[in-house]
Coordinates of N, CA, C and O and ligand atoms in Angstrom, one line a residue:
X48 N 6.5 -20.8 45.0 CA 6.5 -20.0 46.2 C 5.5 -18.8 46.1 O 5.3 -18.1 45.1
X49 N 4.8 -18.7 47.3 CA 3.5 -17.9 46.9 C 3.8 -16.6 48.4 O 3.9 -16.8 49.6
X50 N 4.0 -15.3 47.6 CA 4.0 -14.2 48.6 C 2.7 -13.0 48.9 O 2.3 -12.2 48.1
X51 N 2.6 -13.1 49.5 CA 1.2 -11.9 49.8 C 1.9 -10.4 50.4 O 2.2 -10.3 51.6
X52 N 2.0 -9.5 49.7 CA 1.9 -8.3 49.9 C 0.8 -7.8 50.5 O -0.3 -7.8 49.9
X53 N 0.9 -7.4 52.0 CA -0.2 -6.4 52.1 C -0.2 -5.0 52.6 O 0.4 -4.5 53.5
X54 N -0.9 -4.4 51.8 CA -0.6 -2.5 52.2 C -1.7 -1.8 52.8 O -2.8 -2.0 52.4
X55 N -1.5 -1.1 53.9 CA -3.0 -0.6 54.8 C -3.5 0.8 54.6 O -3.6 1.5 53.6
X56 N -3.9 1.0 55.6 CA -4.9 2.6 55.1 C -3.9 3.9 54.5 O -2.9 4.3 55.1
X57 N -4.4 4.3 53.3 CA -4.2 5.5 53.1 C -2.6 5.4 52.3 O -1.9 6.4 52.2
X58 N -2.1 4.1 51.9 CA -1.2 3.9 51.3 C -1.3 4.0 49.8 O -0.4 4.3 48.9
X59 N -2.4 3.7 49.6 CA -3.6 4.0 48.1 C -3.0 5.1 47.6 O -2.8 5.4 46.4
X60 N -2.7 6.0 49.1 CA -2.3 7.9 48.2 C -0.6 7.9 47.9 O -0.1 9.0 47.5
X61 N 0.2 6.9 48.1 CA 1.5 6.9 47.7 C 1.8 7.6 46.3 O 1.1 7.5 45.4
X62 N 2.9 8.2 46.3 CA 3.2 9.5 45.2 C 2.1 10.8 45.3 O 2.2 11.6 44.4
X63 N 1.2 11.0 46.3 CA 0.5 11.9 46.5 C 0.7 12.6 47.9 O 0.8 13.7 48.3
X64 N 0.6 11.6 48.5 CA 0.1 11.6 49.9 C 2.1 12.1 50.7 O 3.1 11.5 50.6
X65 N 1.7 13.3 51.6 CA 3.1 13.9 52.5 C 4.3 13.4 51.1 O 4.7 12.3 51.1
X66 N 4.5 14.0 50.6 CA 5.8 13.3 49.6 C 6.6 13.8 50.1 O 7.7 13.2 49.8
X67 N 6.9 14.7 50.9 CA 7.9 14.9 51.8 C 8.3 13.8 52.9 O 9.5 13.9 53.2
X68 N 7.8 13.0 53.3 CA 7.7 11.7 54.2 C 7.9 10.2 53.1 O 8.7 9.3 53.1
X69 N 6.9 10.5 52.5 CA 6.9 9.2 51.4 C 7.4 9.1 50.2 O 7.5 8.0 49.6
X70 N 7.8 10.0 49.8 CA 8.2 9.9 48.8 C 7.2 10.2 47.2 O 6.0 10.5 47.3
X71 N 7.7 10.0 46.0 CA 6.8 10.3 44.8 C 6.1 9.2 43.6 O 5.5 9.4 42.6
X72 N 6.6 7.6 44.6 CA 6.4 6.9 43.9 C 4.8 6.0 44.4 O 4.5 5.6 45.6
X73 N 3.9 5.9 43.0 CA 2.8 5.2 43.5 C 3.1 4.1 43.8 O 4.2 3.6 43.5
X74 N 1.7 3.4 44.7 CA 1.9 2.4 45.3 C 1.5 1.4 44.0 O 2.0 0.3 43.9
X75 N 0.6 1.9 43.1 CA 1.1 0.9 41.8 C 2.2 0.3 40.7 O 2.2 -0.6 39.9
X76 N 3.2 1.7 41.1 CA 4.8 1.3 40.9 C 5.7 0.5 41.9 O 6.5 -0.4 41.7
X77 N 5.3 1.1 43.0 CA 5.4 -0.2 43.7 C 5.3 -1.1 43.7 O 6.5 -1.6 43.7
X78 N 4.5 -1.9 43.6 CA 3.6 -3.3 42.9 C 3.9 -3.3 41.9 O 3.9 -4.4 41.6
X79 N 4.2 -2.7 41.2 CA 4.6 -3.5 39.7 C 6.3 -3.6 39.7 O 7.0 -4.5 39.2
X80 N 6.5 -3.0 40.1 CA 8.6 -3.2 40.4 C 8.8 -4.6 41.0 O 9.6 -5.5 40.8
X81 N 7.6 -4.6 42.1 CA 8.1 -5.8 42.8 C 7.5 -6.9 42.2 O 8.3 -7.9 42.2
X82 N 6.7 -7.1 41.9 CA 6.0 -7.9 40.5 C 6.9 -8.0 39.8 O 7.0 -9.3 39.8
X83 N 7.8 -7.7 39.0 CA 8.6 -8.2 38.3 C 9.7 -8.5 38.8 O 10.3 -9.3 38.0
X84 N 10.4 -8.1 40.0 CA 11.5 -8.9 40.6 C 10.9 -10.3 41.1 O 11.7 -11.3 41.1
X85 N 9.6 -10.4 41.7 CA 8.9 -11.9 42.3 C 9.4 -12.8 40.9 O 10.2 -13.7 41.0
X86 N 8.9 -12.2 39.8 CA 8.5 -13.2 38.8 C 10.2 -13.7 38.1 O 10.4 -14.9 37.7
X87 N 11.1 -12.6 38.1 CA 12.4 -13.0 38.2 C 12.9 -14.2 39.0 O 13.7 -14.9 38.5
X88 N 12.6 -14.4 40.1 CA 13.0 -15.1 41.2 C 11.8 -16.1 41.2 O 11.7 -16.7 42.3
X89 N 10.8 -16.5 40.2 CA 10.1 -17.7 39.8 C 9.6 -17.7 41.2 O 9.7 -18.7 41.9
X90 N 8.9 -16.5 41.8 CA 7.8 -16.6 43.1 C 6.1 -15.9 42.2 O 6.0 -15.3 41.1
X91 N 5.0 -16.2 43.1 CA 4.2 -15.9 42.6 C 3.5 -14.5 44.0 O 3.2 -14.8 45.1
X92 N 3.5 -13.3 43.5 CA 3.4 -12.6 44.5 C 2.0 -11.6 43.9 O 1.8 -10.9 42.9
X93 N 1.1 -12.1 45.2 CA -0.2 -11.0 45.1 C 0.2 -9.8 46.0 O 1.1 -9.9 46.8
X94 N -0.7 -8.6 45.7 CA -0.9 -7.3 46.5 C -2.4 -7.4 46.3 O -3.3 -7.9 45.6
X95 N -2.1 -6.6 47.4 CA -3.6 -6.0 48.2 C -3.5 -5.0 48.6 O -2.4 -4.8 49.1
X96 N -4.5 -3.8 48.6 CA -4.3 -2.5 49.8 C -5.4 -2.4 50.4 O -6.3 -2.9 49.7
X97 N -5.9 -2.1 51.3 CA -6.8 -1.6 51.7 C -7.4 -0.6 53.1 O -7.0 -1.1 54.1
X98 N -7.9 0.5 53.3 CA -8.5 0.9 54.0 C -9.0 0.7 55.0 O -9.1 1.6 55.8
X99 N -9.4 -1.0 55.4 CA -10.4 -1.0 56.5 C -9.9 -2.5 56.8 O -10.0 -3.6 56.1
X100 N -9.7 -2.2 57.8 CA -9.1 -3.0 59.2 C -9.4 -4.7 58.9 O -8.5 -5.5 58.9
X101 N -10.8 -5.1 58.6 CA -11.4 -5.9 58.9 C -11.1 -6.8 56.9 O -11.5 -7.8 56.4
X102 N -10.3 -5.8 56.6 CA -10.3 -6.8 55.1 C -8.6 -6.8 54.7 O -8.1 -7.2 53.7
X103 N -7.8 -6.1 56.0 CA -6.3 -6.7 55.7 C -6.7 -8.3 56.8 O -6.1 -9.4 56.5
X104 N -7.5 -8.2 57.8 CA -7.3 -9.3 58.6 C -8.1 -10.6 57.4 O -7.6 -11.8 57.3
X105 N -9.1 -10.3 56.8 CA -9.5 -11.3 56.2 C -8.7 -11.9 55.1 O -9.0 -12.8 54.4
X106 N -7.4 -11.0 54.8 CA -6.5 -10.9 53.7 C -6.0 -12.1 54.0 O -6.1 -13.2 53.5
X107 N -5.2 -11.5 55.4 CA -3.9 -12.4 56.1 C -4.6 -14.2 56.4 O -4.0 -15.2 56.2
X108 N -5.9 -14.0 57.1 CA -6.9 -15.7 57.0 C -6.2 -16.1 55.5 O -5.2 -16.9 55.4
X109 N -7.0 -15.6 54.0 CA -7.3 -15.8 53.4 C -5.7 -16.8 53.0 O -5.6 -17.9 52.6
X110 N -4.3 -15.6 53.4 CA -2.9 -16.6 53.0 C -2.8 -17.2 53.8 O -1.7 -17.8 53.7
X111 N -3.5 -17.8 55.1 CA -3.2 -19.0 55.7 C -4.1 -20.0 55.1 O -3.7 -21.2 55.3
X112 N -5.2 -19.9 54.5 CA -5.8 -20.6 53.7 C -5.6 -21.6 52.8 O -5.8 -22.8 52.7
X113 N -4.9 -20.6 52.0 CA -4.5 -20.4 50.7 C -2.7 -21.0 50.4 O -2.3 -21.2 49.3
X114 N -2.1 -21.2 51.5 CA -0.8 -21.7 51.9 C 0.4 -21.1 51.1 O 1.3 -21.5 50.3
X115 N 0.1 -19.6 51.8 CA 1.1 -18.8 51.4 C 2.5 -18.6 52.1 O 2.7 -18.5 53.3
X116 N 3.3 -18.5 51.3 CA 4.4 -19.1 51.8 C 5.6 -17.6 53.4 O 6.3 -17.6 54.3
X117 N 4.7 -16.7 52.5 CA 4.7 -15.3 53.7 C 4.4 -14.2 53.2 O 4.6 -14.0 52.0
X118 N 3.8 -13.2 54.2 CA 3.8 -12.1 53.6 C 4.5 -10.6 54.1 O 5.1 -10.3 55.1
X119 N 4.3 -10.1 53.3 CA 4.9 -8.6 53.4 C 4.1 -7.9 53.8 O 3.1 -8.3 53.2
X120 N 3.6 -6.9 54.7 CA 3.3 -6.5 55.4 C 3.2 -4.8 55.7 O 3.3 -4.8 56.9
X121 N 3.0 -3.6 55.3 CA 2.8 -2.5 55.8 C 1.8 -1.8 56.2 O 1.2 -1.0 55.5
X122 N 1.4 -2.1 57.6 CA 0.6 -2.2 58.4 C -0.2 -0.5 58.6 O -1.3 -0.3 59.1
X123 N 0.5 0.1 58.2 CA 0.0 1.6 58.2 C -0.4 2.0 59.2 O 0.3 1.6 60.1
X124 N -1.2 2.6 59.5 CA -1.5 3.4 61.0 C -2.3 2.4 62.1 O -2.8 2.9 63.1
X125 N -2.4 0.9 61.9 CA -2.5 -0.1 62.1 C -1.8 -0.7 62.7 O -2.2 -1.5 63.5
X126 N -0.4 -0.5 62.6 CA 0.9 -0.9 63.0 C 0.7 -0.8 65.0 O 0.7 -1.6 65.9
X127 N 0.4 0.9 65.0 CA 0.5 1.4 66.3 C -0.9 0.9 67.3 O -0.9 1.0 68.6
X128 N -2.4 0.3 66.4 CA -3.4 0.7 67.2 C -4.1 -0.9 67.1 O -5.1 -1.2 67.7
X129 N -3.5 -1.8 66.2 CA -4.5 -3.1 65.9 C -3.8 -4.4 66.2 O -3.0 -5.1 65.5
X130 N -4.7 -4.6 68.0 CA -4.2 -6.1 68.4 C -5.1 -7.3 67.4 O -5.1 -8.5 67.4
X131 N -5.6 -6.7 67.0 CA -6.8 -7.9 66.0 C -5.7 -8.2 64.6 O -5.7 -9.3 64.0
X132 N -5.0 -7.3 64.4 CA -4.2 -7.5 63.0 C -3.0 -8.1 63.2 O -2.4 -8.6 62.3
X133 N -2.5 -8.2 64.6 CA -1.4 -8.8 65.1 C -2.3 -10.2 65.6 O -1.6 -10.9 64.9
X134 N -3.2 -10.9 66.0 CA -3.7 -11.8 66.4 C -4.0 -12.7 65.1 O -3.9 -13.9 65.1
X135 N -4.4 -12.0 63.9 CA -4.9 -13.0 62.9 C -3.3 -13.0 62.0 O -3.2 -13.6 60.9
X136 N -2.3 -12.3 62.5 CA -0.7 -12.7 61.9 C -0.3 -13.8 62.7 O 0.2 -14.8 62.2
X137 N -0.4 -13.6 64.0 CA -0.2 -14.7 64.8 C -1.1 -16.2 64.7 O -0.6 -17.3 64.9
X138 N -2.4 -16.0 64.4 CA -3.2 -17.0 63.9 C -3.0 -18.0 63.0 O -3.0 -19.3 63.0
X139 N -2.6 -16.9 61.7 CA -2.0 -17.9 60.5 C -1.0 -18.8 60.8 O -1.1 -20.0 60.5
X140 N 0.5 -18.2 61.6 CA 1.4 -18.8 61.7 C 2.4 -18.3 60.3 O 3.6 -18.5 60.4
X141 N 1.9 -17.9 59.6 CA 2.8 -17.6 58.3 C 3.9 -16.6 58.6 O 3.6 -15.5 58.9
X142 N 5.1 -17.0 58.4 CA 6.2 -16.2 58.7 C 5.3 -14.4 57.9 O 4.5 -14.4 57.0
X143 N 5.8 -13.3 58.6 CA 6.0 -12.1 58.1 C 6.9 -10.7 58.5 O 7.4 -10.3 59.6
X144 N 6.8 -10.3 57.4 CA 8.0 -9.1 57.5 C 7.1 -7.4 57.2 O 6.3 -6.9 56.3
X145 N 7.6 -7.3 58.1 CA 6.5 -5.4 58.4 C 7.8 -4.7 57.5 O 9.0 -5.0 57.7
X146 N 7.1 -3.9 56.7 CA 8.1 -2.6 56.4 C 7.1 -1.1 56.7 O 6.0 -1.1 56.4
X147 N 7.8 0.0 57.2 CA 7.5 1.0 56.8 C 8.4 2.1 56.0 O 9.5 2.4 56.3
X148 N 7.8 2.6 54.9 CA 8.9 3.4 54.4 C 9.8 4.9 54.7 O 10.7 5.4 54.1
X149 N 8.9 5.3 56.2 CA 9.3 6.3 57.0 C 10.0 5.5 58.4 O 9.9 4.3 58.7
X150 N 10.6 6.3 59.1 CA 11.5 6.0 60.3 C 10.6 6.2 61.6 O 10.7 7.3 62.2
X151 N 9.7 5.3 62.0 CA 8.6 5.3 62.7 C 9.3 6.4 64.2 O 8.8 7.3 64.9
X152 N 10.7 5.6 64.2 CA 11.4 5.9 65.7 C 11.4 7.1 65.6 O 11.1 7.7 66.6
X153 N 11.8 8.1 64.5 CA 11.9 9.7 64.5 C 11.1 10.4 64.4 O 11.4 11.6 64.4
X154 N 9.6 10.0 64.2 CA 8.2 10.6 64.3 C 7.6 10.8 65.8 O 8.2 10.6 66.8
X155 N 6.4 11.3 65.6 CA 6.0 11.5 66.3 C 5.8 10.2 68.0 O 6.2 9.1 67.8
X156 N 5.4 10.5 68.9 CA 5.3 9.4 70.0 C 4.7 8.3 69.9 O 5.0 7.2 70.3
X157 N 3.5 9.1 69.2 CA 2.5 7.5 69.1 C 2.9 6.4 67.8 O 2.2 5.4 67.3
X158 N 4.4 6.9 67.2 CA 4.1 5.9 66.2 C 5.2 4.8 66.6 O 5.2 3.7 66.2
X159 N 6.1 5.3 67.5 CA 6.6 4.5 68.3 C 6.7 3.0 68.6 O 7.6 2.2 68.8
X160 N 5.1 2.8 68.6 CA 5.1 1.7 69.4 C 4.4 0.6 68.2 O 3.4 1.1 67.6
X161 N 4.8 -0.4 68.0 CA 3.9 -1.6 66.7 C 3.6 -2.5 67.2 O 4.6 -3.1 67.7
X162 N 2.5 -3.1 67.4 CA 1.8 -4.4 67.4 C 2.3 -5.4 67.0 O 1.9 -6.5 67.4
X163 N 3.3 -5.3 66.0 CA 3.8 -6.3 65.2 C 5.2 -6.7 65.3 O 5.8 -7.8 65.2
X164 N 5.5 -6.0 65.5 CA 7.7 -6.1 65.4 C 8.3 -7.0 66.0 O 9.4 -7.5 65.7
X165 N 7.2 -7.5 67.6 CA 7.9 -8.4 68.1 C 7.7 -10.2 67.9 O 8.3 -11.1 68.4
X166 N 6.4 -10.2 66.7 CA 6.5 -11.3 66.2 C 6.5 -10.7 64.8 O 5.4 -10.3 64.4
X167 N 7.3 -10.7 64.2 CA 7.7 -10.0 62.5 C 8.8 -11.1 62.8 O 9.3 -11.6 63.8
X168 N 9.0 -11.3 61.4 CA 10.5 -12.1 61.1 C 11.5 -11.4 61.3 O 12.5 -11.8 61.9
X169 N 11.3 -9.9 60.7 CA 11.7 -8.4 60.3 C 11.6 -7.5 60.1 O 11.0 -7.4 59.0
X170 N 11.9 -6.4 60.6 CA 11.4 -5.0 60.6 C 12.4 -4.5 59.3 O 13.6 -4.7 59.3
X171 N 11.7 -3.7 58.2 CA 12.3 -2.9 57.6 C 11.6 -1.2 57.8 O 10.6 -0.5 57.6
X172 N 12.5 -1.1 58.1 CA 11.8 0.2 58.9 C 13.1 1.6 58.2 O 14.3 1.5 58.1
X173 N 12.0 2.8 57.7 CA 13.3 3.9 57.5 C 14.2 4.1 55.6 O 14.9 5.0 55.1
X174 N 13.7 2.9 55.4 CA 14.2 2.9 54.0 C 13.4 3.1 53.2 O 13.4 2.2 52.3
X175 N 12.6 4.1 52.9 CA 12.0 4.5 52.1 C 11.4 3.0 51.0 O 11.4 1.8 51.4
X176 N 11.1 3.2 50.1 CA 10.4 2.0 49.3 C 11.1 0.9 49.0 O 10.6 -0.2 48.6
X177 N 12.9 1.4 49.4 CA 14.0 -0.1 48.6 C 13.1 -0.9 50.0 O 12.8 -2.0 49.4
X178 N 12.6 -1.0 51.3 CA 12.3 -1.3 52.7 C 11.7 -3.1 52.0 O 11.9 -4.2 52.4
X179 N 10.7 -2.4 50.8 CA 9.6 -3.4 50.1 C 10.9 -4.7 49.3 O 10.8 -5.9 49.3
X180 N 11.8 -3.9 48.7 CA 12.2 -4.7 47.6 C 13.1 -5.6 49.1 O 12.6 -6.7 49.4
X181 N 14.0 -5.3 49.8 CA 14.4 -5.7 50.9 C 13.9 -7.0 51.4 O 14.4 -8.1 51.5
X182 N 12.6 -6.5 51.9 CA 11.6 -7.4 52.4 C 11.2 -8.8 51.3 O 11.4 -10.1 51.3
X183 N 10.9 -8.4 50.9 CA 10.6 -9.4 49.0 C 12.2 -9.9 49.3 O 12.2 -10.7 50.3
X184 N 13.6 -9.7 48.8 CA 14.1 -10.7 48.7 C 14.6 -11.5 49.9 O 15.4 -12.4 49.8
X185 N 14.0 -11.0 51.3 CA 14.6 -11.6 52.5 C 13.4 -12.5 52.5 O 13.9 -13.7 52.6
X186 N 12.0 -12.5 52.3 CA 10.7 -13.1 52.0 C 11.1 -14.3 51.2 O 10.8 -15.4 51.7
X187 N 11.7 -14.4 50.1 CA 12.3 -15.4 48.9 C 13.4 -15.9 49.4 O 13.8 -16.8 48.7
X188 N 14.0 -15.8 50.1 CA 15.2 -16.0 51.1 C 15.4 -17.6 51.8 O 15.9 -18.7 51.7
X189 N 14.4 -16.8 52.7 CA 14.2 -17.9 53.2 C 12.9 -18.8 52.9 O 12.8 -19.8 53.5
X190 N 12.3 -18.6 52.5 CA 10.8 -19.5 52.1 C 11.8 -20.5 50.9 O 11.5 -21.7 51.0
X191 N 12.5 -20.4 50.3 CA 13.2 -21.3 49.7 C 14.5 -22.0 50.4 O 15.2 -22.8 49.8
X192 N 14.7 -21.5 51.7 CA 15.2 -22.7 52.5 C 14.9 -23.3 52.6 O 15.3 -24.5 52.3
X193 N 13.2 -22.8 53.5 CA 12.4 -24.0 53.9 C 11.8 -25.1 53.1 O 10.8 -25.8 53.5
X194 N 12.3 -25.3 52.2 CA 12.0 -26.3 50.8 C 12.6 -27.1 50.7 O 12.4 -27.8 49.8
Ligands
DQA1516 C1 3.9 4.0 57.7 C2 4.1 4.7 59.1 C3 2.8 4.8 59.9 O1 3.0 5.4 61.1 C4 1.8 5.6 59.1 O2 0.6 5.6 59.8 C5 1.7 5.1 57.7 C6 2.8 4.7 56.9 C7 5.2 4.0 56.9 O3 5.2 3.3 55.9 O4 6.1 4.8 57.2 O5 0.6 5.3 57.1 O6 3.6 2.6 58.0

């Protein structure tokens, strides 16, 4: 079972970045917590992060390519502004699950609204980083039904 993590702008600064909103843990402990629960559950799970718009979309191509079985998803300030990153999720066809680790609904107006939620499998929204581990085993969940 093959899972694709992907993380978007400015998530790079996790354990740095508002720790009052995000919290203190890097996004490389991130990735590696969940890296070892994948590998517990005999899945094979990549990460990715990146900055710029046009290389989460070539990401998400790359797991319909590549015949990944779904991915995880935190769309970052992308969530609210990118029909191109919702078009090449819909493109793939690959089941996915958006998390964010803040409570989108209790911020400000414009974050309100996601591109994605209404074709997500699942919203993990508000749960701080368990949102990821959540996601990962609802991800393993069902991708081993479908088997
Ligand atoms: C976020 C919420 C977004 O509004 C914001 O732009 C982020 C992170 C979250 O994980 O809570 O960068 O997706």
């Amino acid at each position: 079972m093959k899972i694709l993590l992907i993380n978007g702008p400015n998530l790079n600064l996790l354990g740095s970045r508002e720790t009052d909103i995000y919290g203190n843990t890097s996004l490389e402990q991130i990735e590696s917590n969940l890296c070892s629960i994948a590998e517990k559950e005999d899945c094979n799970l990549t990460c990715f992060q990146s900055n710029a718009e046009h290389e989460l979309i070539n990401a998400v191509h790359s797991a319909g390519k590549n015949n990944f079985n779904s991915i995880i998803i935190n769309p970052a300030a992308y969530t609210h502004t990118s029909i191109a990153l919702r078009d090449a999720l819909s493109g793939v066809g690959i089941p996915f699950y958006e998390v964010h680790i803040s409570d989108i609904y209790k911020r400000e107006e414009f974050r309100k609204f996601s591109y994605l939620s209404d074709i997500a499998e699942k919203v993990f929204c508000g749960l701080g980083i368990e949102g990821y581990e959540l996601a990962l085993m609802e991800a393993i969940g069902s991708s081993a039904k479908e088997k």
